[in-house]
Amino acid sequence: MTAPLRLGVNIDHVATIRNARGGDHPDPVRAAEIIAHVGGDGITAHLREDRRHIRDADIERIMAATSLPLNLEMAATEEMLAIALRHRPHAACIVPEKREERTTEGGLDAAGLHNQLAPMVTRLREANIRVSLFIEPDTRQIDAAIQLKAPVVEFHTGKYAHLLLDGDREGAEAELRRIADAAALAAKNGIESHAGHGLTFDNVQPIAAIPQIAELNIGHYLIGEAIFIGLEESVRKMRMLMDMAR
Ligand code: PXP
């Protein structure tokens, strides 16, 4: 069955530009309002340990200002758990986080971190926060998500995106099959599949065409493209490409 496909827009890099000058422009809240207006289905924001883009106050302001559900990306730390429990966003996506990385480079080792993640997933679920685990499209990680009773997994599409950029079509096709197989396995086990990282106008459609994937979370490219065509057009065009692929 093909589920409707939602678009969550990651607005971290609106905050990156704002923080470059230390003031309050451009405001991620204004971006969230525009995204709501043009048919985005959700707002995604990653509160990093170093607060390099989104900050604590942004989370509160985004939740107050828009009617769209907030998907809070967070590392598996006590600090982030406390913040999530305080704000109670619609969803929390647990991601691996390294201080020195430029972006989230790979999926969470949900299998290796079972004991650390189990109480965290339970507490988030008890607070009615929809938990997702940002993982590689890998059977072992899906098995771990099943053990952890995570209702959602988000597959890291960075490898697929990089293989295409490197001109490795065969490699990208193989990675795409891995993502499709993983989404089918997740669905068979009652887990909803999302996907994201490195998605662009050029590479989104094969991912959007995977019938079990219910949500894409896209940030850097959409905000970058907004510089040239505006945020409204950037989100509208992505939405249209996703719908066409479905
Ligand atoms: N999904 C998750 C879990 C992420 O960590 C990120 C990057 O913050 C994204 C989606 C969006 O990736 P990109 O900015 O490359 O579109």
Coordinates of C-alpha atoms and ligand atoms in Angstrom, one line a residue:
M1 CA 0.0 0.0 0.0
T2 CA 1.2 3.5 -0.8
A3 CA 1.0 5.8 2.2
P4 CA 0.6 9.6 1.7
L5 CA 4.0 11.2 1.7
R6 CA 4.7 14.0 4.1
L7 CA 7.4 16.7 3.7
G8 CA 9.1 17.8 6.9
V9 CA 11.4 20.8 6.3
N10 CA 14.5 21.1 8.4
I11 CA 15.1 24.8 9.2
D12 CA 18.4 24.4 10.9
H13 CA 20.3 26.4 8.3
V14 CA 18.0 29.4 8.5
A15 CA 19.5 29.6 12.0
T16 CA 23.0 29.0 10.7
I17 CA 22.7 32.2 8.6
R18 CA 21.2 34.1 11.5
N19 CA 23.9 33.0 13.8
A20 CA 26.6 34.1 11.4
R21 CA 25.9 37.7 12.4
G22 CA 24.6 37.1 15.9
G23 CA 21.3 39.0 15.5
D24 CA 17.8 37.7 14.9
H25 CA 17.6 37.7 11.1
P26 CA 16.7 35.5 9.3
D27 CA 14.3 34.1 11.8
P28 CA 13.6 30.4 11.7
V29 CA 10.1 31.0 13.0
R30 CA 9.3 33.1 9.9
A31 CA 10.6 30.3 7.8
A32 CA 8.3 27.8 9.7
E33 CA 5.3 30.1 9.0
I34 CA 6.1 30.2 5.3
I35 CA 6.6 26.4 5.1
A36 CA 3.2 26.0 6.8
H37 CA 1.6 28.3 4.3
V38 CA 2.9 26.6 1.2
G39 CA 2.1 23.0 2.2
G40 CA 4.9 21.7 4.2
D41 CA 3.7 19.0 6.6
G42 CA 6.1 19.4 9.4
I43 CA 9.1 21.4 10.8
T44 CA 12.3 19.6 11.7
A45 CA 15.0 21.1 13.9
H46 CA 18.1 19.7 15.3
L47 CA 19.1 21.1 18.7
R48 CA 22.8 20.2 18.8
E49 CA 24.9 20.0 21.9
D50 CA 26.9 23.0 20.7
R51 CA 23.8 25.0 19.6
R52 CA 25.6 25.9 16.3
H53 CA 22.3 26.6 14.6
I54 CA 18.9 26.0 16.4
R55 CA 18.9 27.2 20.0
D56 CA 16.7 26.4 22.9
A57 CA 14.6 29.5 22.6
D58 CA 13.9 28.6 18.9
I59 CA 12.2 25.4 19.9
E60 CA 9.8 27.1 22.1
R61 CA 9.1 29.9 19.6
I62 CA 8.6 27.5 16.7
M63 CA 6.2 25.4 18.7
A64 CA 4.2 28.5 19.7
A65 CA 4.1 30.1 16.3
T66 CA 3.2 27.3 13.9
S67 CA 0.5 24.8 13.8
L68 CA 2.8 22.3 12.1
P69 CA 4.1 19.3 14.1
L70 CA 7.7 19.7 15.2
N71 CA 10.1 16.9 14.8
L72 CA 12.9 17.5 17.2
E73 CA 16.2 15.9 16.2
M74 CA 18.2 15.1 19.3
A75 CA 21.3 13.2 20.5
A76 CA 20.7 10.4 23.0
T77 CA 21.7 12.4 26.0
E78 CA 20.1 13.2 29.3
E79 CA 20.2 16.9 28.5
M80 CA 18.3 16.4 25.2
L81 CA 15.8 14.0 26.8
A82 CA 15.0 16.6 29.5
I83 CA 14.5 19.3 26.8
A84 CA 12.2 17.0 24.8
L85 CA 10.2 16.1 27.8
R86 CA 9.8 19.7 28.7
H87 CA 8.7 20.9 25.3
R88 CA 6.8 17.7 24.2
P89 CA 7.2 18.1 20.5
H90 CA 5.1 15.9 18.2
A91 CA 8.1 13.8 17.4
A92 CA 11.7 13.2 18.5
C93 CA 14.2 11.7 16.1
I94 CA 17.2 10.3 17.9
V95 CA 20.3 10.9 15.9
P96 CA 24.0 10.2 16.4
E97 CA 26.0 13.3 17.1
K98 CA 29.7 14.0 16.9
R99 CA 31.0 17.4 18.0
E100 CA 33.5 17.6 15.1
E101 CA 31.2 16.6 12.3
R102 CA 29.8 19.1 9.8
T103 CA 26.5 17.2 9.6
T104 CA 25.0 13.9 10.8
E105 CA 27.3 11.6 8.9
G106 CA 25.8 8.2 9.4
G107 CA 22.9 6.4 11.1
L108 CA 22.6 5.6 14.8
D109 CA 23.9 2.3 16.0
A110 CA 20.6 1.4 17.6
A111 CA 21.8 -2.2 18.0
G112 CA 25.0 -1.4 19.8
L113 CA 23.3 1.3 22.0
H114 CA 20.3 -0.7 23.0
N115 CA 20.8 -0.3 26.7
Q116 CA 21.3 3.4 26.5
L117 CA 18.4 3.9 24.1
A118 CA 15.8 1.7 25.8
P119 CA 14.9 3.9 28.8
M120 CA 15.0 7.0 26.6
V121 CA 12.6 5.6 24.0
T122 CA 10.3 4.4 26.8
R123 CA 10.3 7.9 28.5
L124 CA 9.6 9.7 25.2
R125 CA 6.9 7.3 24.3
E126 CA 5.3 7.7 27.8
A127 CA 5.2 11.4 27.1
N128 CA 3.3 10.8 23.9
I129 CA 6.2 11.9 21.8
R130 CA 6.5 9.9 18.6
V131 CA 10.0 8.4 18.6
S132 CA 12.0 7.8 15.5
L133 CA 15.5 6.4 15.2
F134 CA 17.8 7.7 12.4
I135 CA 19.4 4.5 11.1
E136 CA 21.1 3.0 8.1
P137 CA 18.9 0.9 6.0
D138 CA 20.2 -2.3 7.5
T139 CA 18.4 -5.4 8.9
R140 CA 20.4 -5.4 12.2
Q141 CA 19.3 -1.8 12.9
I142 CA 15.7 -2.5 12.0
D143 CA 15.8 -5.5 14.4
A144 CA 17.1 -3.2 17.1
A145 CA 14.3 -0.7 16.4
I146 CA 11.8 -3.6 16.8
Q147 CA 13.4 -4.5 20.1
L148 CA 13.3 -0.9 21.3
K149 CA 9.6 -0.6 20.3
A150 CA 10.3 2.5 18.2
P151 CA 7.2 3.4 16.2
V152 CA 9.2 5.1 13.4
V153 CA 12.6 4.7 11.8
E154 CA 14.2 7.3 9.5
F155 CA 16.6 5.9 6.9
H156 CA 19.8 7.9 6.3
T157 CA 19.9 8.7 2.6
G158 CA 23.3 10.3 2.6
K159 CA 25.1 7.4 1.1
Y160 CA 22.6 7.2 -1.8
A161 CA 23.0 11.0 -2.4
H162 CA 26.8 10.8 -2.3
L163 CA 27.0 7.8 -4.7
L164 CA 24.9 9.8 -7.2
L165 CA 27.1 12.9 -6.8
D166 CA 30.2 10.7 -7.4
G167 CA 28.5 9.4 -10.6
D168 CA 28.3 5.9 -9.3
R169 CA 24.8 5.0 -10.7
E170 CA 25.1 1.3 -10.0
G171 CA 26.1 1.9 -6.4
A172 CA 23.2 4.4 -6.0
E173 CA 20.8 1.9 -7.4
A174 CA 22.0 -0.8 -5.0
E175 CA 21.7 1.7 -2.1
L176 CA 18.2 2.6 -3.3
R177 CA 17.3 -1.1 -3.2
R178 CA 18.7 -1.4 0.3
I179 CA 16.4 1.5 1.4
A180 CA 13.4 0.0 -0.3
D181 CA 14.0 -3.4 1.2
A182 CA 14.5 -1.8 4.7
A183 CA 11.2 0.2 4.3
A184 CA 9.4 -3.0 3.4
L185 CA 10.9 -4.9 6.4
A186 CA 10.0 -2.1 8.7
A187 CA 6.4 -2.0 7.4
K188 CA 6.1 -5.7 7.9
N189 CA 6.9 -5.2 11.5
G190 CA 4.5 -2.3 12.0
I191 CA 7.2 0.4 11.9
E192 CA 6.7 3.6 9.9
S193 CA 9.5 4.6 7.6
H194 CA 10.9 8.1 7.0
A195 CA 14.0 9.1 5.0
G196 CA 16.3 12.0 4.8
H197 CA 19.7 13.6 4.3
G198 CA 21.2 15.0 1.2
L199 CA 18.0 15.0 -0.7
T200 CA 17.6 17.5 -3.6
F201 CA 15.3 18.2 -6.6
D202 CA 17.5 15.9 -8.6
N203 CA 17.6 12.8 -6.4
V204 CA 14.4 12.9 -4.4
Q205 CA 12.1 11.1 -6.7
P206 CA 13.4 7.5 -6.5
I207 CA 13.2 7.8 -2.7
A208 CA 9.8 9.4 -2.8
A209 CA 8.6 6.5 -5.0
I210 CA 9.2 3.9 -2.3
P211 CA 5.7 3.1 -1.3
Q212 CA 6.2 2.4 2.4
I213 CA 8.1 5.7 3.1
A214 CA 5.7 8.1 4.8
E215 CA 7.8 11.2 5.3
L216 CA 10.9 12.9 3.9
N217 CA 12.9 15.3 6.0
I218 CA 14.8 17.8 3.9
G219 CA 16.8 20.8 4.9
H220 CA 20.1 22.0 3.5
Y221 CA 19.2 21.9 -0.1
L222 CA 15.8 23.5 0.3
I223 CA 17.2 26.4 2.4
G224 CA 20.1 26.8 -0.1
E225 CA 17.8 26.8 -3.1
A226 CA 15.6 29.4 -1.3
I227 CA 18.4 31.9 -1.8
F228 CA 17.8 31.6 -5.6
I229 CA 14.1 31.0 -6.0
G230 CA 12.6 31.9 -2.6
L231 CA 11.6 29.6 0.3
E232 CA 8.0 29.3 -1.0
E233 CA 9.0 28.2 -4.4
S234 CA 11.7 25.9 -3.0
V235 CA 9.2 24.0 -0.8
R236 CA 6.5 24.0 -3.5
K237 CA 8.8 22.5 -6.1
M238 CA 10.0 19.8 -3.7
R239 CA 6.4 19.0 -2.8
M240 CA 5.5 18.8 -6.5
L241 CA 8.4 16.5 -7.3
M242 CA 7.5 14.2 -4.4
D243 CA 3.9 14.0 -5.4
M244 CA 4.8 13.3 -9.1
A245 CA 7.0 10.4 -8.0
R246 CA 4.2 8.8 -5.9
Ligands
PXP1 N1 16.9 13.9 8.8 C1 17.8 13.9 9.8 C2 17.6 12.9 10.9 C3 18.9 14.8 9.8 O1 19.8 14.7 10.8 C4 19.0 15.7 8.8 C5 20.2 16.7 8.8 O2 20.1 17.5 10.0 C6 18.1 15.7 7.8 C7 17.1 14.8 7.8 C8 18.1 16.7 6.6 O3 19.3 16.5 5.9 P1 19.6 17.6 4.8 O4 19.9 18.9 5.6 O5 20.9 17.1 4.2 O6 18.5 17.7 3.9

